[in-house]
CSV table of C-alpha atoms in Angstrom, one decimal:
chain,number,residue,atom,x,y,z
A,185,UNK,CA,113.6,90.4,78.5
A,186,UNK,CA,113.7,87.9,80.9
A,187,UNK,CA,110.8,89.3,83.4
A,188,UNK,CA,106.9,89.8,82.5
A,189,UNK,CA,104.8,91.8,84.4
A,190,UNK,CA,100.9,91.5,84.8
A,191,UNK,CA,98.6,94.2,86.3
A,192,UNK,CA,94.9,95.7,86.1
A,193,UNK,CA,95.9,99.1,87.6
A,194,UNK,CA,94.3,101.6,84.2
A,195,UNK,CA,97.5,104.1,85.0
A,196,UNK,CA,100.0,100.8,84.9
A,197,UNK,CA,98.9,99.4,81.4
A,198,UNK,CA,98.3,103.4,80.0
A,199,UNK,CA,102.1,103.3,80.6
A,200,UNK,CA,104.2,100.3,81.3
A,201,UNK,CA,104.5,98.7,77.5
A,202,UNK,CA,104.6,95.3,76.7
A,203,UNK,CA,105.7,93.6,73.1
A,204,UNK,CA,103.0,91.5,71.2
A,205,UNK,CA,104.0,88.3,73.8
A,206,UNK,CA,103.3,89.9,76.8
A,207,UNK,CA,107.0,90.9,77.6
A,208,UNK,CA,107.9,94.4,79.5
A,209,UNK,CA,109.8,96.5,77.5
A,210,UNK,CA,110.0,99.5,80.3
A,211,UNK,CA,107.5,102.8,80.7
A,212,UNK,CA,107.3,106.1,79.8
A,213,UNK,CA,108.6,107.9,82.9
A,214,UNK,CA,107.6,111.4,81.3
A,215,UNK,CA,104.0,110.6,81.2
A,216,UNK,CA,104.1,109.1,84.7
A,217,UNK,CA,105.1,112.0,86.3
A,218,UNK,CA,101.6,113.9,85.3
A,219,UNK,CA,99.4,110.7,85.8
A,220,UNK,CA,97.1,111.7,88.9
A,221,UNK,CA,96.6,107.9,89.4
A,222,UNK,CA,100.0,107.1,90.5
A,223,UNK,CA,100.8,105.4,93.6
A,224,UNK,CA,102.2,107.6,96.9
A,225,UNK,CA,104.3,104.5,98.2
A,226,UNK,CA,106.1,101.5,95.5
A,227,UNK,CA,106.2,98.2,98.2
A,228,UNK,CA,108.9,96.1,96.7
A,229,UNK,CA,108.5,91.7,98.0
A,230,UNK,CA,111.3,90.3,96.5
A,231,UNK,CA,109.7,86.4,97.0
A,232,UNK,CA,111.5,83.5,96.4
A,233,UNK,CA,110.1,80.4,98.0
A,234,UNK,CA,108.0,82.0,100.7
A,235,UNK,CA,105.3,80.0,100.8
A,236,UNK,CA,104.7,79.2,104.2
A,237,UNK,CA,104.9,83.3,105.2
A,238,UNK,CA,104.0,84.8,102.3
A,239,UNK,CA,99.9,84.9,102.9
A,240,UNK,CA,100.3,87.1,105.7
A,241,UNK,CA,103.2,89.1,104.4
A,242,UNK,CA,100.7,90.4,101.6
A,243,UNK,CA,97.7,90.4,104.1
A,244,UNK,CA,99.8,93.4,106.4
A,245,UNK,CA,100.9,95.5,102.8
A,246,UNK,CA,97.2,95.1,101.7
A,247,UNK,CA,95.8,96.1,104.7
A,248,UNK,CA,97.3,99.4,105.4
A,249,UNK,CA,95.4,102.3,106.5
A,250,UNK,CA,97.2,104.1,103.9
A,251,UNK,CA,95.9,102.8,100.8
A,252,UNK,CA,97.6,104.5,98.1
A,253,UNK,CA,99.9,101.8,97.1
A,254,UNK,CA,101.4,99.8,94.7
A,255,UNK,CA,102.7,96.5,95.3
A,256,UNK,CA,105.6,95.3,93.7
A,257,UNK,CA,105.4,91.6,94.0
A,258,UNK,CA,108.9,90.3,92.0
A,259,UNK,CA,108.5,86.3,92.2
A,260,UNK,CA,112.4,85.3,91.6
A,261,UNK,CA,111.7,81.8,90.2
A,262,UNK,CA,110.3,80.2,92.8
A,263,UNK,CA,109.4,76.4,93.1
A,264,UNK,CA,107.2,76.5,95.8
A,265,UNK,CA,103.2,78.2,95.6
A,266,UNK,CA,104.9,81.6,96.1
A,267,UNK,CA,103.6,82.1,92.3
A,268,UNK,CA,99.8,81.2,93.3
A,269,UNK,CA,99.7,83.2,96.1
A,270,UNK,CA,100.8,86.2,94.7
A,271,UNK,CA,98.3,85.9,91.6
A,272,UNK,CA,95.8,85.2,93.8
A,273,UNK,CA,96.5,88.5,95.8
A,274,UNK,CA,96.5,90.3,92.6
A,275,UNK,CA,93.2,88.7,90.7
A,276,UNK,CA,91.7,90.5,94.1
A,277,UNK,CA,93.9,93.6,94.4
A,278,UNK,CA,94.5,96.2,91.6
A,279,UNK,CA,97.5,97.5,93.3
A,280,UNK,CA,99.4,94.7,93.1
A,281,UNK,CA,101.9,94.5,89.8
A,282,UNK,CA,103.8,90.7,89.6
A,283,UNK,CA,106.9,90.2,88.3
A,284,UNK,CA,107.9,86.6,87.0
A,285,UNK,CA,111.6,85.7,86.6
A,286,UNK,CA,113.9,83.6,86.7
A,287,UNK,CA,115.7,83.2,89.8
A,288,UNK,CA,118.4,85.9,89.6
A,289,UNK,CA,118.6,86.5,93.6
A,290,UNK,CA,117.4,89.6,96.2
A,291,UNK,CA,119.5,92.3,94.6
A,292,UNK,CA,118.5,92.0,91.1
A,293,UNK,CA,114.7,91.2,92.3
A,294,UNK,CA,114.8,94.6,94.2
A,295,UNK,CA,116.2,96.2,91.0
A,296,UNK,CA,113.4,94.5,88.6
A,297,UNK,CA,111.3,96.5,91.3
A,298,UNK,CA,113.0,99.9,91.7
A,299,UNK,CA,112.9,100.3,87.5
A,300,UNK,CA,109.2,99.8,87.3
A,301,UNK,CA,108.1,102.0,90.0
A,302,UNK,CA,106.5,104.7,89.9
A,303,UNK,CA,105.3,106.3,93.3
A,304,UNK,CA,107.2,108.9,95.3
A,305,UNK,CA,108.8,106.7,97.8
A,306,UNK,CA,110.0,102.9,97.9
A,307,UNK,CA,109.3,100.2,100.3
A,308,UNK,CA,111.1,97.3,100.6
A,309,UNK,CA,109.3,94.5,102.3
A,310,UNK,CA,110.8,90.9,102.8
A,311,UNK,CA,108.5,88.1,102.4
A,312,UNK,CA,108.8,86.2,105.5
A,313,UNK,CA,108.2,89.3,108.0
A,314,UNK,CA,105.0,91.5,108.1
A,315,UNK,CA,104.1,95.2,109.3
A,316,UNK,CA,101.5,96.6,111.3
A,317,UNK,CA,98.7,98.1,109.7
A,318,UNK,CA,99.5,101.7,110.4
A,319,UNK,CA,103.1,102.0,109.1
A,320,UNK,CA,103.0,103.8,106.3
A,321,UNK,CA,100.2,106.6,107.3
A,322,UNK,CA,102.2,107.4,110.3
A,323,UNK,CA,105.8,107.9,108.2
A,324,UNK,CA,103.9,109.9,105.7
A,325,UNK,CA,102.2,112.3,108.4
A,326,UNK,CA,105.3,112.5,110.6
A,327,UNK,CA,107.6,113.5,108.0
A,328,UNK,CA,104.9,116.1,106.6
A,329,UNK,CA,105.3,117.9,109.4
A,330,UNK,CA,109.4,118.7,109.1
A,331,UNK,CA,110.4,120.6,107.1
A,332,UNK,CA,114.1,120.7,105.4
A,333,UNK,CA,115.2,118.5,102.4
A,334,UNK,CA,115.5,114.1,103.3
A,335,UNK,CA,115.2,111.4,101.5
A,336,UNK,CA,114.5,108.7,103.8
A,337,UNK,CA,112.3,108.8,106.2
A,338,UNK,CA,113.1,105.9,108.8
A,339,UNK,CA,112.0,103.9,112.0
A,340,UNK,CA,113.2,101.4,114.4
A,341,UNK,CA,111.3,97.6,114.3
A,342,UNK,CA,110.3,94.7,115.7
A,343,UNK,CA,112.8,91.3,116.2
A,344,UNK,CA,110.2,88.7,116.9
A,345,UNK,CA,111.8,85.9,118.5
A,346,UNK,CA,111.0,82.3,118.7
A,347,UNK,CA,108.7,83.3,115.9
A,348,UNK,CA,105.6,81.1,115.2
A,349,UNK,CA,106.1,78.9,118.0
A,350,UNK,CA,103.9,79.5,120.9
A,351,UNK,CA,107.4,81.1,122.9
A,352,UNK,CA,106.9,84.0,120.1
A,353,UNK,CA,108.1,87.2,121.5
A,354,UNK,CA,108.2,90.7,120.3
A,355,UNK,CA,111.5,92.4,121.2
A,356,UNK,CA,112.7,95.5,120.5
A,357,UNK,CA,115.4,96.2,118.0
A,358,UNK,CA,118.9,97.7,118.5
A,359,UNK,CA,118.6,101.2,118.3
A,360,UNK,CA,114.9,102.0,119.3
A,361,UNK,CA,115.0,104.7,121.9
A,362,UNK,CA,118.1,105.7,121.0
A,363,UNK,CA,118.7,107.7,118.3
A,364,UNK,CA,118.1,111.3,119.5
A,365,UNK,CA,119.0,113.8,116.9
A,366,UNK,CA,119.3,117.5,117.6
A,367,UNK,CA,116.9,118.7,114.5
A,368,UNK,CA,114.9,116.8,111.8
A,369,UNK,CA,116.2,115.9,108.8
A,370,UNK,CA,119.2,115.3,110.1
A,371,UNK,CA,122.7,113.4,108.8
A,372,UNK,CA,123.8,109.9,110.0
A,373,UNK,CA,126.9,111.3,111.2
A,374,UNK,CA,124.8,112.6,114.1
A,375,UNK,CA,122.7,109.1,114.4
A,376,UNK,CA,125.6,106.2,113.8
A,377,UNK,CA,123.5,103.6,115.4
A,378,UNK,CA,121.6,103.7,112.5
A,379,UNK,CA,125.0,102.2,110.4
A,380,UNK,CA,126.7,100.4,113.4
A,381,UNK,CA,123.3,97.7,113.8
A,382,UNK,CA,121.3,95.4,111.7
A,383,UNK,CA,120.5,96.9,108.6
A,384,UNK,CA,117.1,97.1,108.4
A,385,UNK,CA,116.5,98.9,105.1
A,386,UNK,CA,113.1,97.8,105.1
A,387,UNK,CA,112.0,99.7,108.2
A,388,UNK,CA,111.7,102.8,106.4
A,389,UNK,CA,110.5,104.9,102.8
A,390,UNK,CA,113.3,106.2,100.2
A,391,UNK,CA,112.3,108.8,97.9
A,392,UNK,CA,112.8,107.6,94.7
A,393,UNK,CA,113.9,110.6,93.0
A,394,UNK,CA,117.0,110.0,95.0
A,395,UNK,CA,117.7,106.9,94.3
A,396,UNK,CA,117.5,107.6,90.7
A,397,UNK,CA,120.0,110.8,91.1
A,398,UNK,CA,122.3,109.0,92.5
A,399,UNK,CA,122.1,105.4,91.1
A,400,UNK,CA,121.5,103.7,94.1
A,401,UNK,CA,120.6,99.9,93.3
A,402,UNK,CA,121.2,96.7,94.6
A,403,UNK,CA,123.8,94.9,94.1
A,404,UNK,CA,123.5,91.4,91.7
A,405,UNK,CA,124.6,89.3,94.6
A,406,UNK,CA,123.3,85.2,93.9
A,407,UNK,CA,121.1,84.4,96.5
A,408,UNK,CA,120.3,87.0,99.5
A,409,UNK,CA,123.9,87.6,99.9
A,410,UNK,CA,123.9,90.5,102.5
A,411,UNK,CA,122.7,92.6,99.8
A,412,UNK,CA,121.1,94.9,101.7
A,413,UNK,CA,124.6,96.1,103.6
A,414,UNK,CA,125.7,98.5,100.6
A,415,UNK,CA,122.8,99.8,100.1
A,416,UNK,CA,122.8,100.8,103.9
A,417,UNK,CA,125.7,102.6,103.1
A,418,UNK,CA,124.6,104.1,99.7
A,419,UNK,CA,121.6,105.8,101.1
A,420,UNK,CA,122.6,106.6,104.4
A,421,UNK,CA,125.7,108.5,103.2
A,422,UNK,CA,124.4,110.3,100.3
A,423,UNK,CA,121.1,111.5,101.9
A,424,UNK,CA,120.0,115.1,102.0
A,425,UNK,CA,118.7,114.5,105.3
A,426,UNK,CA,116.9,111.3,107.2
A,427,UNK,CA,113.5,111.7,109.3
A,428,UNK,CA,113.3,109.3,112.1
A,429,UNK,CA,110.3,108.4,113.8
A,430,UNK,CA,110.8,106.7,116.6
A,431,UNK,CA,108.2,104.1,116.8
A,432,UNK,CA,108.5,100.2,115.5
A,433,UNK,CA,106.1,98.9,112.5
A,434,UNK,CA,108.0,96.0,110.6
A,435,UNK,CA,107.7,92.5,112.2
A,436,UNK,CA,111.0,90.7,111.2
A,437,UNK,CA,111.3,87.2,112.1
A,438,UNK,CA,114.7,86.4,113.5
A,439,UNK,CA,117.1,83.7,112.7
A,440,UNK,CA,117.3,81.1,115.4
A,441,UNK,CA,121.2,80.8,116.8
A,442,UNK,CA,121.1,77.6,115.1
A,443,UNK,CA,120.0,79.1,111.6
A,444,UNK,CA,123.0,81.7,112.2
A,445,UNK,CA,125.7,79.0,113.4
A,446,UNK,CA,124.9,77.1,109.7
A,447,UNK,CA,124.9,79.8,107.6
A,448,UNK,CA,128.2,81.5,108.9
A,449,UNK,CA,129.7,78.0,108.5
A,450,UNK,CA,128.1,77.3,104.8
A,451,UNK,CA,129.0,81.4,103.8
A,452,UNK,CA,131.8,82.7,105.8
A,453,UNK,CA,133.0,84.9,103.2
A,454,UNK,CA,130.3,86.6,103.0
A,455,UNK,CA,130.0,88.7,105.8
A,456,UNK,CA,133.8,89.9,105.2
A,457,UNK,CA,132.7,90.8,101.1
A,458,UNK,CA,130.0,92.7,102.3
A,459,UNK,CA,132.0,94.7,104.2
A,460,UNK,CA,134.7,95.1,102.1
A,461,UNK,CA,132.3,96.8,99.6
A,462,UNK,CA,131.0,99.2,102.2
A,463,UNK,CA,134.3,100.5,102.9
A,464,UNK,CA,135.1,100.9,99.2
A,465,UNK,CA,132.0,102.6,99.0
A,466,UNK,CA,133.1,105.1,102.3
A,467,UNK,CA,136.4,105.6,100.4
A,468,UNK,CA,134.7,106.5,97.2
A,469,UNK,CA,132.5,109.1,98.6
A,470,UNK,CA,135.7,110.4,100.7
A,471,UNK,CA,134.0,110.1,104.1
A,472,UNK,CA,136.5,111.1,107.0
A,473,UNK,CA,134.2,111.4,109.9
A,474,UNK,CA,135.6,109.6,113.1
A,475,UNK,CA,132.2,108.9,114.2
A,476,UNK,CA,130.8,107.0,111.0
A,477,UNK,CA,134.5,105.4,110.5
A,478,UNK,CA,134.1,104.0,114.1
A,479,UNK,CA,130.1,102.6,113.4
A,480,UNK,CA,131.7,101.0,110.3
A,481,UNK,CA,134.3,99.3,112.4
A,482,UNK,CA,132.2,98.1,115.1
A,483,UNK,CA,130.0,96.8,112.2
A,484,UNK,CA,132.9,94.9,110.5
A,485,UNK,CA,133.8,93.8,114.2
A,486,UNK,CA,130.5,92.6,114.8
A,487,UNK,CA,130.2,90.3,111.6
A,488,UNK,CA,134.0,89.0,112.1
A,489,UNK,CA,133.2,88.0,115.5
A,490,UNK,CA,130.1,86.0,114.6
A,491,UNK,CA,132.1,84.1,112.1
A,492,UNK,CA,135.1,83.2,113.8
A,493,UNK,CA,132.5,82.3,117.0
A,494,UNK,CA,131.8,79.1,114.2
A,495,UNK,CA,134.6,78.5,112.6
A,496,UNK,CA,138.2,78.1,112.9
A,497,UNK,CA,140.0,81.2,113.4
A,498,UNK,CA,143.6,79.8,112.7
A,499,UNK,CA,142.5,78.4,109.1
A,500,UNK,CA,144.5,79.8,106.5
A,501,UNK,CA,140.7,81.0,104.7
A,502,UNK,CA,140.1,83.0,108.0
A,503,UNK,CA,143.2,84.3,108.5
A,504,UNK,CA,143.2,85.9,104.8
A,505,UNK,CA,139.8,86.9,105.5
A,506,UNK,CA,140.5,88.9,109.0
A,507,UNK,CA,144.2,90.5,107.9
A,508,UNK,CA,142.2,92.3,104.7
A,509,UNK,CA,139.4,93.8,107.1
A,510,UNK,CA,141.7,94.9,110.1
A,511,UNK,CA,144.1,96.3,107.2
A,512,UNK,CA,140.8,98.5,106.2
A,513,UNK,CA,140.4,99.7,109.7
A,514,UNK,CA,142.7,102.8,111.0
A,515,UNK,CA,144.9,101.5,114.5
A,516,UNK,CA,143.6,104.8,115.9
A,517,UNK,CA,140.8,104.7,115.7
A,518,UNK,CA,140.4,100.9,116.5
A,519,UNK,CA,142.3,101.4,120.0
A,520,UNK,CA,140.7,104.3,121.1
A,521,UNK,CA,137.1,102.7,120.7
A,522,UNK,CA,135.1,102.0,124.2
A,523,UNK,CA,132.9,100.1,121.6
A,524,UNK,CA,135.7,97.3,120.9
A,525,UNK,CA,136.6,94.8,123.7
A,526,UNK,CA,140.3,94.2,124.6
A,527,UNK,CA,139.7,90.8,122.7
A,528,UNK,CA,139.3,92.0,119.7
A,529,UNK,CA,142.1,95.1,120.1
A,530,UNK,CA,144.2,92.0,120.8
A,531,UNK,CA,143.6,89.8,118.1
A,532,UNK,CA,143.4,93.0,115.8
A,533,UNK,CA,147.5,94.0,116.9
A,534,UNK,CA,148.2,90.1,116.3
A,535,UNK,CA,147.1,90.1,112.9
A,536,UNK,CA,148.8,93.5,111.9
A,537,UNK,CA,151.9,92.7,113.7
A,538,UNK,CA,151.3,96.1,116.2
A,539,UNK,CA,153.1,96.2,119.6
A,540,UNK,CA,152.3,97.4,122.8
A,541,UNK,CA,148.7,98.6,121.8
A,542,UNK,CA,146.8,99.9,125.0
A,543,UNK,CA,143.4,97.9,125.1
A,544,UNK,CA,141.1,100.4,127.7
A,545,UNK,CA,139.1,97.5,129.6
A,546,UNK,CA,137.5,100.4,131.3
A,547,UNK,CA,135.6,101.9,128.7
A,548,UNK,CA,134.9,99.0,126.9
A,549,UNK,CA,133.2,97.9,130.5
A,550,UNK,CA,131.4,100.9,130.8
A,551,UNK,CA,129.8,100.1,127.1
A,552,UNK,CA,128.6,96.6,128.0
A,553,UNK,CA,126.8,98.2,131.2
A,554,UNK,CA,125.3,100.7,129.3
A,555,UNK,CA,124.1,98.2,126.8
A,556,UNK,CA,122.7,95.8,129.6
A,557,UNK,CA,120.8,98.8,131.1
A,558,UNK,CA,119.4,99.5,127.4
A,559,UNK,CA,118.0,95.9,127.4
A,560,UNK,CA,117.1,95.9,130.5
A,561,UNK,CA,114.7,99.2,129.7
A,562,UNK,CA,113.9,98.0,126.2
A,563,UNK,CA,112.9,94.1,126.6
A,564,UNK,CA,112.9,93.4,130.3
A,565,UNK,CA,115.0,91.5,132.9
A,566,UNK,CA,114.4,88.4,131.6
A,567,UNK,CA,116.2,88.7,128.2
A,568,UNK,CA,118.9,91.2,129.9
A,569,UNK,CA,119.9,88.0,131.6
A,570,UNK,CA,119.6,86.0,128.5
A,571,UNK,CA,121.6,88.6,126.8
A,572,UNK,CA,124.5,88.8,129.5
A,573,UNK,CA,124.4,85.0,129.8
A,574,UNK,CA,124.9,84.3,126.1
A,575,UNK,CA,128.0,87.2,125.9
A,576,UNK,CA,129.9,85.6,128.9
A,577,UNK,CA,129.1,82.0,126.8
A,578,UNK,CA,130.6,83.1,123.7
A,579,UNK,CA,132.7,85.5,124.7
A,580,UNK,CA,136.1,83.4,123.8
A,581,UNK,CA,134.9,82.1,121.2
A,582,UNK,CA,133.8,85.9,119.4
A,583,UNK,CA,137.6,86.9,119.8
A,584,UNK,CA,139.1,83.7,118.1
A,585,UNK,CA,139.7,82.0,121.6
């Protein structure tokens, strides 16, 4: 075994089991499921050099109104103090379980968490953001009150830009106020905004029991890698039924455009694998549905465009990469989007070769309008402009121009 795991919760040593050296050989699931001392909620951190965040990361988790916890903390080989901080949080918190590793990257850190579990549902929190202090009593009581069979119960969040400079700002997040389902639970297919945006799986709860069925996991992707994206699509898909409470808890600290430009010029694969893997999974699972195809798309669009935006879309590396996602996509459905500007319906008939493909400026017009209007509601006039400025600036540039 290559992780070891230290706690002083009585119903985590009655049951997690160590060898003679201290090393975790797994626990006895059976027995957990009667222990009355088990936690409500697992909070995965998957930490690897956090140091400068990672004090009030565990401050918001530990100070929940909702108590009944058990913090996950997986330290993936850091070099910084990650280490110290997180035993210190522990020597002072009985909730808290810590993981040491080797440095194996997000997906398998979230994995080392999932398998040692043992509440109901799973958190997982990322070490540089936070969440406000009422986050996980309010999901709980909301979803108590619907009744039907789900699995997730989720919630928009916060982007906080500029973040810890004194320009901070709290902004809402792509989708808050708009995801209006008919009934709760209901499926994504009636929600797509919830696939077509960031992913944000850590602004909401998973019931464990389903991930188990269905052998939902991360995958072992080095480093961060976009890990997150398939399971997006795992969960969202194979759900019983999603809860949505409309009201933002997790604090996540944006990249800065500079942080973006270098890391889509240092990775731009990576964005295009991620996606690639989503759409096998959609194939797999023999989803058909227009609407989720079309989220999926704009997704895929989305990522291509802030690639090529930073590098050189007439490379023979991006022209590989962009002919094997627009071959994914259907032409149909692709032309008939509002959601996908003429730019891209352009560049997308280039690079498969089709002729005389009708582009509909109208509706594509009509989106962006809509979309202003949202921001404009959402964060104010003053980053609707900032929005509207930064389109027309990289517009060219987003559709290989």
């Amino acid at each position: 075994p290559t992780a070891y795991v230290r706690g002083t919760m009585s119903f985590e040593r009655s049951y997690h089991r160590f060898d003679v050296d201290g090393n975790y050989l797994g626990y006895d699931s059976s027995a957990l499921r009667h222990d009355a001392h088990a936690a409500t909620v697992s909070v995965i951190l998957p930490i690897y050099n956090a140091e400068p965040y990672l004090e009030q990361c565990l401050d918001s988790v530990q100070g929940q109104t909702y108590a009944n916890l058990e913090i996950i903390c997986v330290n993936d080989g850091s070099t910084d103090g990650s280490l110290k901080i997180i035993e210190a949080h522990a020597a002072a918190d009985p909730r808290i379980v810590v993981i040491d590793k080797e440095n194996e990257g997000y997906g398998k850190s979230c994995n080392h968490g999932l398998e040692v579990a043992t509440g109901e549902w799973i958190s997982i929190i990322e070490p540089d953001d936070w969440i406000l202090e009422g986050m996980y009593a309010d999901m709980l009581d909301f979803a108590s009150g619907i009744d039907g069979a789900f699995d997730i119960i989720k919630t928009p969040y916060w982007r906080i830009k500029n973040p810890d400079t004194p320009r901070e700002k709290r902004l809402a997040c792509s989708y808050a106020l708009s995801i209006h389902p008919k009934t709760q639970p209901f499926k994504v297919e009636d929600a797509v905004e919830l696939i077509s945006h960031h992913p944000s799986i850590w602004s909401a709860l998973y019931r464990k029991s389903f991930l188990d069925e269905y052998g939902i996991r991360f995958k072992p992707i080095p480093g961060a890698g976009w890990a997150d994206n398939p399971f997006l699509i795992e969960t969202m898909l194979q759900t019983r039924g999603i809860v949505y409470l409309d009201k933002a808890y997790y604090c996540y600290r944006a990249d800065t455009r500079d942080k973006e430009k270098a890391f889509s010029q240092r990775n731009p694969q990576i964005p295009f694998e991620r996606w690639d893997e989503m759409t096998d999974i959609i194939e797999r699972l023999g989803i058909t549905d227009k609407r989720i195809l079309e989220a999926h798309y704009n997704r895929g669009i989305m990522y291509m465009s802030g690639v090529i935006m930073h590098n050189d879309p007439d490379s023979p590396e991006m022209q590989a990469l962009l002919k094997r996602m627009f071959d994914r996509m259907d032409p149909e459905l692709v032309f008939a989007s509002s959601k996908i500007s003429p730019g891209v319906k352009k560049l997308y008939a280039k690079t498969r070769g089709i002729k005389g493909a009708k582009t509909h400026p109208v509706g594509y017009g009509a989106s962006l309008v809509k979309k202003a209007l949202y921001n404009l509601r959402n964060n104010g006039p003053a980053e609707m402009v900032e929005s509207v400025g930064y389109y027309l600036h990289d517009h060219r540039s987003r559709i290989g121009k």
